[in-house]
Tab-separated table of C-alpha atoms in Angstrom:
chain	number	residue	atom	x	y	z
A	1	MET	CA	83.261	73.090	133.279
A	2	VAL	CA	85.104	69.325	132.472
A	3	THR	CA	82.812	66.236	131.323
A	4	GLY	CA	84.361	62.855	131.557
A	5	ALA	CA	85.764	64.346	134.890
A	6	GLY	CA	86.516	61.220	136.748
A	7	GLY	CA	88.525	60.040	133.467
A	8	PHE	CA	92.091	59.649	132.762
A	9	ILE	CA	92.623	62.916	131.130
A	10	GLY	CA	89.710	64.204	133.262
A	11	ARG	CA	91.494	63.921	136.418
A	12	ARG	CA	94.652	65.649	135.456
A	13	LEU	CA	93.092	68.793	133.572
A	14	ILE	CA	90.783	69.406	136.608
A	15	ALA	CA	94.006	69.126	139.210
A	16	GLU	CA	95.669	71.602	136.662
A	17	ARG	CA	92.909	73.689	137.066
A	18	LEU	CA	92.343	74.119	140.413
A	19	GLN	CA	96.312	74.523	140.970
A	20	ALA	CA	96.117	77.870	138.347
A	21	GLY	CA	93.097	79.431	140.544
A	22	ASP	CA	90.363	78.083	138.550
A	23	GLU	CA	86.864	76.791	140.235
A	24	VAL	CA	85.754	73.834	138.428
A	25	ILE	CA	82.497	71.604	137.714
A	26	GLY	CA	83.183	68.172	136.800
A	27	LEU	CA	80.524	66.156	135.450
A	28	ASP	CA	80.705	62.506	135.093
A	29	HIS	CA	77.944	59.395	135.460
A	30	PHE	CA	80.808	58.386	138.275
A	31	ARG	CA	78.964	54.817	137.968
A	32	SER	CA	78.179	53.805	141.300
A	33	LYS	CA	80.615	56.225	143.139
A	34	THR	CA	79.361	59.371	145.373
A	35	PRO	CA	81.090	62.594	144.275
A	36	GLU	CA	82.452	62.457	147.469
A	37	SER	CA	84.113	59.442	147.129
A	38	VAL	CA	85.737	60.514	143.983
A	39	TRP	CA	87.700	63.426	145.349
A	40	GLN	CA	90.266	61.130	146.584
A	41	TRP	CA	90.992	60.297	142.731
A	42	PHE	CA	92.293	64.129	142.657
A	43	HIS	CA	94.813	63.814	145.549
A	44	GLU	CA	97.793	62.451	144.156
A	45	PHE	CA	98.061	64.926	141.263
A	46	MET	CA	97.634	67.935	143.812
A	47	PRO	CA	100.365	69.259	145.579
A	48	ARG	CA	100.772	68.476	149.634
A	49	ASP	CA	99.467	72.590	150.745
A	50	ASP	CA	97.112	72.367	153.711
A	51	SER	CA	96.569	75.998	153.341
A	52	ILE	CA	94.516	75.595	150.421
A	53	ASP	CA	91.299	74.055	149.990
A	54	TRP	CA	91.247	72.354	147.003
A	55	GLN	CA	87.865	70.870	147.660
A	56	SER	CA	86.033	74.209	147.922
A	57	ARG	CA	87.045	75.141	144.087
A	58	LEU	CA	85.465	71.946	142.759
A	59	GLN	CA	81.863	70.540	142.039
A	60	LEU	CA	81.395	67.136	140.911
A	61	LEU	CA	77.992	66.688	139.957
A	62	PRO	CA	76.864	62.847	138.311
A	63	THR	CA	75.762	63.889	135.293
A	64	ASP	CA	74.290	61.997	131.800
A	65	ILE	CA	75.702	64.856	129.174
A	66	ARG	CA	72.837	63.873	126.842
A	67	SER	CA	70.212	65.045	129.488
A	68	GLN	CA	69.604	68.573	128.514
A	69	SER	CA	67.906	69.741	131.795
A	70	ASP	CA	71.160	68.737	133.705
A	71	VAL	CA	73.581	70.049	131.300
A	72	ARG	CA	71.597	73.433	131.481
A	73	ASP	CA	71.643	73.920	135.225
A	74	ALA	CA	75.573	73.259	135.226
A	75	MET	CA	76.219	75.410	132.379
A	76	LYS	CA	75.098	78.598	134.219
A	77	SER	CA	77.806	80.834	135.070
A	78	VAL	CA	80.506	78.557	133.138
A	79	HIS	CA	83.729	80.411	131.244
A	80	GLN	CA	85.299	77.443	129.594
A	81	VAL	CA	84.147	74.026	128.770
A	82	PHE	CA	86.493	71.360	128.115
A	83	HIS	CA	84.216	68.430	126.843
A	84	LEU	CA	86.184	65.026	127.207
A	85	ALA	CA	83.400	62.604	128.033
A	86	ALA	CA	83.600	59.716	125.382
A	87	ALA	CA	82.558	56.355	124.960
A	88	VAL	CA	85.417	54.218	123.224
A	89	ALA	CA	83.530	50.944	123.777
A	90	THR	CA	80.284	49.698	124.469
A	91	ARG	CA	77.706	47.011	124.146
A	92	SER	CA	76.122	48.715	121.252
A	93	GLN	CA	77.151	51.004	118.032
A	94	ALA	CA	73.771	52.921	118.750
A	95	LEU	CA	75.107	53.776	122.844
A	96	SER	CA	78.390	54.866	121.098
A	97	GLU	CA	76.422	57.396	118.625
A	98	SER	CA	74.440	58.849	121.233
A	99	ILE	CA	77.154	59.613	124.270
A	100	ASN	CA	79.610	61.223	121.724
A	101	VAL	CA	77.344	62.620	119.100
A	102	ASP	CA	73.890	63.365	120.859
A	103	GLY	CA	75.915	64.296	124.311
A	104	THR	CA	78.303	66.606	122.286
A	105	ARG	CA	74.958	68.135	120.591
A	106	VAL	CA	73.816	68.936	123.761
A	107	LEU	CA	76.762	70.032	125.816
A	108	ALA	CA	76.955	72.427	122.832
A	109	ARG	CA	73.278	73.605	122.496
A	110	SER	CA	73.574	74.079	126.214
A	111	ALA	CA	76.614	76.351	126.040
A	112	ALA	CA	75.005	78.523	123.198
A	113	ASP	CA	71.895	79.262	124.975
A	114	GLN	CA	73.634	81.231	128.013
A	115	PRO	CA	73.694	85.018	127.734
A	116	GLN	CA	77.468	84.780	127.691
A	117	PRO	CA	78.766	81.459	125.637
A	118	PRO	CA	81.423	79.966	127.190
A	119	THR	CA	84.852	79.095	124.908
A	120	PHE	CA	84.284	75.322	123.968
A	121	VAL	CA	87.217	73.126	123.596
A	122	PHE	CA	86.558	69.630	122.752
A	123	ALA	CA	88.984	66.841	122.632
A	124	SER	CA	88.791	64.639	119.516
A	125	SER	CA	90.769	62.212	118.134
A	126	LEU	CA	93.173	61.186	115.727
A	127	ALA	CA	91.005	58.296	115.018
A	128	ALA	CA	88.366	60.920	113.269
A	129	ALA	CA	90.812	61.454	110.501
A	130	GLY	CA	92.004	57.490	109.883
A	131	PRO	CA	95.684	56.109	109.139
A	132	ARG	CA	97.910	58.120	106.529
A	133	SER	CA	101.494	56.792	105.208
A	134	ARG	CA	102.182	60.793	106.031
A	135	PRO	CA	101.458	62.826	109.281
A	136	SER	CA	97.895	64.317	108.794
A	137	VAL	CA	97.808	67.820	109.026
A	138	GLU	CA	94.306	69.806	109.571
A	139	PRO	CA	92.969	70.329	105.977
A	140	ASP	CA	93.164	66.990	104.928
A	141	SER	CA	90.066	65.000	104.308
A	142	CYS	CA	89.012	62.697	106.872
A	143	ARG	CA	88.663	58.853	106.327
A	144	PRO	CA	87.642	56.917	110.116
A	145	VAL	CA	87.912	53.279	109.719
A	146	SER	CA	86.264	52.457	113.093
A	147	HIS	CA	82.990	53.357	114.502
A	148	TYR	CA	84.829	55.431	117.052
A	149	GLY	CA	86.487	57.415	114.793
A	150	ARG	CA	83.354	58.053	113.075
A	151	THR	CA	81.481	59.132	116.009
A	152	LYS	CA	84.349	61.533	116.980
A	153	LEU	CA	83.941	62.792	113.585
A	154	ALA	CA	80.332	63.388	113.012
A	155	ALA	CA	80.310	65.213	116.762
A	156	GLU	CA	82.949	67.853	115.249
A	157	VAL	CA	81.094	68.226	111.989
A	158	SER	CA	77.949	68.829	115.041
A	159	LEU	CA	80.053	71.506	116.472
A	160	ALA	CA	81.234	72.949	113.518
A	161	GLU	CA	77.467	73.722	112.537
A	162	MET	CA	77.033	75.858	115.850
A	163	ALA	CA	80.628	78.215	114.723
A	164	GLY	CA	78.205	81.157	114.486
A	165	SER	CA	76.592	80.660	118.149
A	166	LEU	CA	79.446	79.170	120.111
A	167	PRO	CA	83.496	79.866	120.139
A	168	VAL	CA	84.443	76.289	119.524
A	169	THR	CA	88.020	74.882	119.091
A	170	ILE	CA	88.703	71.165	118.518
A	171	ALA	CA	91.785	69.421	119.463
A	172	ARG	CA	92.484	65.937	117.742
A	173	PRO	CA	95.474	64.111	120.292
A	174	PRO	CA	96.902	60.832	119.252
A	175	CYS	CA	97.115	57.858	121.370
A	176	VAL	CA	97.127	59.381	125.069
A	177	PHE	CA	99.173	57.695	128.087
A	178	GLY	CA	101.020	58.554	131.053
A	179	PRO	CA	100.651	58.380	134.865
A	180	GLY	CA	97.233	57.360	135.669
A	181	ASP	CA	96.390	55.480	132.211
A	182	ARG	CA	95.799	51.745	132.279
A	183	ASN	CA	95.938	50.978	128.551
A	184	LEU	CA	99.588	51.084	128.087
A	185	LEU	CA	99.691	48.674	131.390
A	186	ALA	CA	98.675	45.745	128.921
A	187	LEU	CA	101.645	46.428	126.978
A	188	TYR	CA	104.167	46.152	129.605
A	189	GLN	CA	102.935	43.109	130.928
A	190	THR	CA	103.527	41.506	127.579
A	191	VAL	CA	107.193	43.412	127.811
A	192	ARG	CA	107.803	41.914	131.527
A	193	TYR	CA	107.189	38.838	129.713
A	194	ARG	CA	109.794	40.002	126.958
A	195	TRP	CA	107.308	39.227	124.340
A	196	ASN	CA	105.698	41.860	122.256
A	197	VAL	CA	102.852	40.870	120.112
A	198	VAL	CA	101.983	43.355	116.867
A	199	LEU	CA	99.848	43.583	114.016
A	200	SER	CA	102.785	45.367	112.303
A	201	LYS	CA	106.107	45.628	112.764
A	202	THR	CA	106.764	49.059	110.531
A	203	ASP	CA	103.440	51.073	110.797
A	204	ARG	CA	104.226	54.047	112.606
A	205	TYR	CA	102.233	55.562	115.784
A	206	SER	CA	101.822	59.425	116.783
A	207	TYR	CA	101.523	59.606	120.898
A	208	ILE	CA	101.506	62.507	123.544
A	209	SER	CA	101.394	62.066	127.063
A	210	VAL	CA	98.927	63.229	129.305
A	211	VAL	CA	101.275	65.705	130.873
A	212	ASP	CA	101.809	67.381	127.593
A	213	LEU	CA	98.114	66.938	126.527
A	214	ILE	CA	96.711	69.153	129.480
A	215	ARG	CA	98.935	72.130	128.332
A	216	GLY	CA	97.900	71.858	124.810
A	217	LEU	CA	94.004	71.361	126.036
A	218	VAL	CA	94.461	74.934	127.432
A	219	ALA	CA	96.483	76.367	125.409
A	220	ALA	CA	94.047	75.758	122.856
A	221	CYS	CA	91.151	77.280	125.271
A	222	HIS	CA	93.213	80.237	125.893
A	223	ARG	CA	95.017	80.815	122.462
A	224	GLY	CA	93.497	78.918	120.091
A	225	ARG	CA	91.355	80.422	116.879
A	226	ARG	CA	87.803	79.240	116.590
A	227	LEU	CA	85.918	77.451	113.805
A	228	VAL	CA	84.784	79.802	111.033
A	229	PRO	CA	80.976	79.318	109.952
A	230	GLY	CA	80.639	77.218	106.584
A	231	GLU	CA	84.587	76.801	106.513
A	232	PHE	CA	84.896	73.474	108.272
A	233	ALA	CA	84.804	70.609	105.998
A	234	ILE	CA	85.893	66.460	106.016
A	235	ASP	CA	87.145	66.192	102.094
A	236	GLY	CA	89.875	68.644	102.444
A	237	THR	CA	88.272	71.523	100.984
A	238	GLN	CA	88.602	74.078	103.418
A	239	GLN	CA	91.434	74.924	105.849
A	240	ASN	CA	89.384	74.100	109.187
A	241	VAL	CA	90.757	77.032	111.480
A	242	GLY	CA	90.347	76.504	114.800
A	243	LEU	CA	91.334	72.589	114.498
A	244	TYR	CA	94.242	71.232	116.278
A	245	TYR	CA	96.868	68.008	116.607
A	246	LEU	CA	98.320	68.517	119.881
A	247	THR	CA	101.380	65.384	119.520
A	248	ASP	CA	104.533	64.488	119.502
A	249	ASP	CA	106.192	64.976	116.660
A	250	HIS	CA	108.464	62.023	116.364
A	251	PRO	CA	106.161	58.714	116.209
A	252	VAL	CA	107.413	55.226	117.052
A	253	THR	CA	106.880	51.656	115.423
A	254	PHE	CA	105.182	49.335	118.247
A	255	VAL	CA	108.779	47.690	117.977
A	256	GLU	CA	110.387	50.745	119.173
A	257	LEU	CA	107.791	51.787	121.930
A	258	ALA	CA	107.913	48.317	123.214
A	259	ASP	CA	112.087	48.498	123.505
A	260	MET	CA	111.178	51.983	125.711
A	261	ILE	CA	109.259	50.441	128.298
A	262	ALA	CA	111.780	47.273	128.115
A	263	SER	CA	114.442	49.620	128.974
A	264	THR	CA	112.462	51.102	131.792
A	265	ILE	CA	111.454	47.869	133.915
A	266	ASN	CA	115.100	46.013	133.450
A	267	ARG	CA	114.131	43.592	130.758
A	268	ASP	CA	116.429	43.358	127.339
A	269	ARG	CA	115.866	40.723	124.499
A	270	VAL	CA	112.461	41.490	123.961
A	271	ARG	CA	110.653	39.550	121.138
A	272	HIS	CA	108.606	41.610	118.423
A	273	MET	CA	106.443	38.542	117.253
A	274	GLN	CA	103.908	39.769	114.274
A	275	ILE	CA	100.842	37.962	113.588
A	276	PRO	CA	98.363	37.700	110.881
A	277	THR	CA	95.784	39.534	110.439
A	278	PHE	CA	92.814	36.977	111.068
A	279	ILE	CA	94.391	35.809	114.337
A	280	GLY	CA	93.988	39.570	115.182
A	281	TYR	CA	90.423	39.697	114.123
A	282	ALA	CA	89.614	36.600	116.297
A	283	ILE	CA	91.271	38.426	119.383
A	284	GLY	CA	89.372	41.326	118.421
A	285	GLY	CA	86.377	39.134	118.042
A	286	VAL	CA	86.418	37.377	121.547
A	287	GLY	CA	86.879	41.177	123.038
A	288	GLU	CA	83.546	42.281	121.315
A	289	ILE	CA	81.626	39.407	122.515
A	290	VAL	CA	82.785	39.625	126.136
A	291	LEU	CA	81.941	43.630	125.834
A	292	ARG	CA	78.516	43.129	124.520
A	293	THR	CA	77.497	40.309	127.004
A	294	THR	CA	79.068	41.833	130.102
A	295	GLY	CA	79.753	45.328	129.558
A	296	ARG	CA	83.197	44.648	130.664
A	297	LYS	CA	85.449	46.868	128.769
A	298	MET	CA	87.800	45.403	126.288
A	299	PHE	CA	90.795	47.286	125.070
A	300	LEU	CA	90.740	44.791	122.237
A	301	ASN	CA	87.867	44.952	120.741
A	302	LEU	CA	87.083	44.614	116.690
A	303	ASP	CA	86.726	48.405	116.509
A	304	LYS	CA	90.355	48.324	117.867
A	305	ILE	CA	91.714	45.738	115.468
A	306	ARG	CA	90.326	48.059	112.715
A	307	GLU	CA	92.591	50.806	113.650
A	308	GLY	CA	95.237	48.468	114.260
A	309	VAL	CA	95.103	46.842	110.719
A	310	GLY	CA	94.432	50.251	108.804
A	311	GLY	CA	98.289	51.493	108.496
A	312	SER	CA	100.202	53.888	110.281
A	313	TRP	CA	98.440	56.507	112.767
A	314	ILE	CA	100.532	59.877	112.490
A	315	CYS	CA	99.975	63.804	112.547
A	316	ARG	CA	101.924	66.968	112.714
A	317	GLY	CA	101.532	69.815	115.136
A	318	GLN	CA	102.961	72.237	112.969
A	319	ARG	CA	99.611	74.335	113.467
A	320	ALA	CA	99.679	73.761	117.417
A	321	ALA	CA	103.074	75.036	117.303
A	322	ASP	CA	102.534	78.110	115.203
A	323	GLU	CA	99.405	79.242	116.950
A	324	LEU	CA	99.426	78.269	120.389
A	325	SER	CA	103.088	78.171	120.899
A	326	PHE	CA	102.600	74.465	121.865
A	327	ALA	CA	105.106	71.879	121.688
A	328	THR	CA	105.521	68.633	124.112
A	329	SER	CA	108.163	69.309	126.646
A	330	ALA	CA	110.084	66.083	126.865
A	331	PRO	CA	111.033	63.304	124.889
A	332	LEU	CA	108.635	60.081	124.337
A	333	ALA	CA	111.347	58.053	125.993
A	334	GLN	CA	111.341	60.568	129.176
A	335	ARG	CA	107.117	60.565	129.117
A	336	VAL	CA	107.809	56.766	129.011
A	337	ALA	CA	110.180	56.246	131.846
A	338	GLU	CA	107.686	58.621	134.192
A	339	THR	CA	104.650	56.311	133.328
A	340	THR	CA	106.788	53.308	134.681
A	341	ASP	CA	107.973	55.492	137.475
A	342	TYR	CA	103.911	55.909	138.298
A	343	TYR	CA	102.793	51.682	137.783
A	344	HIS	CA	105.709	51.157	140.395
A	345	GLY	CA	104.712	54.041	142.807
A	346	ALA	CA	100.850	52.403	142.555
A	347	GLY	CA	101.666	48.979	142.622
A	348	TRP	CA	100.676	48.293	139.259
A	349	LEU	CA	104.187	46.752	138.260
A	350	PRO	CA	106.042	44.275	140.589
A	351	ALA	CA	109.110	45.366	142.415
A	352	GLU	CA	111.250	42.740	140.523
A	353	THR	CA	110.694	45.309	137.047
A	354	LYS	CA	111.778	48.398	138.990
A	355	THR	CA	115.399	49.460	137.343
A	356	VAL	CA	117.653	50.868	139.783
A	357	THR	CA	120.006	53.496	139.337
């Protein structure tokens, strides 16, 4: 089972699992689309092999993960659960908490109620830990600064409370980007005009490509340790066995990231402009008003600004390396180049930005 099946990460994970020979149940709200029309989303990540009926291995179910009856029916005969569904920004904090925390509890309880509970992998976020001047590691105390981070942390705590009845592993990725991601596209658009507007030129950020994250999530499912009852804490007093940071271990500043992007879209001499914090909050406030009045997804809202002014967001993946044998398989600069290639192929970037080699 994959929740958030229609999302950026979910589509890639489903494609990978289908190619591995698994049968997959994908849960998502799918908005106004039917599951049949969503199938085309997976085509770009599947090998062109007419001898294999990929679609016969995938069942897409329009589901509200907060619905106990819907989730319980879908959970039957499931051996592994990858819980990716989350609300990053909604019209209200109550709605975010309902989806991120209550929805996680419903899924976990439904899984625990099965005769043979499935392995449950929860994709949390570095936002649950909060910013730090040094790389975060799994036993550290947590100090989230955004509502999103607080709801993700609350979901982790609720899963830890069920550790005795459900085999649970938690993965905390940092910023995720890659082919199919639209969030990083906003930075591409400013770099295209040789501008990079930042809240800090010196704060560092960890990243991971979706290509590597999928490998890490699968490794966490197959080789990861599980949460231990009574041995998960957010105050730094436990080792938090069963929790993993999945990350590229070479964090970068927004200046360095923008320069990487510029090198792939035929741009040079990018001007990096740092704006005052109050202007950042003003921009985030406008995004918040649009989000709350129209429901339109806004990447720059107040929650994102709170994270942006919090400092460095960096983590270390040593535990994942030791226990999962996980490491990113390509340098960050190469993953940025792969993302650029996808943007060009999808028509998201104009042809004049394509570097000829």
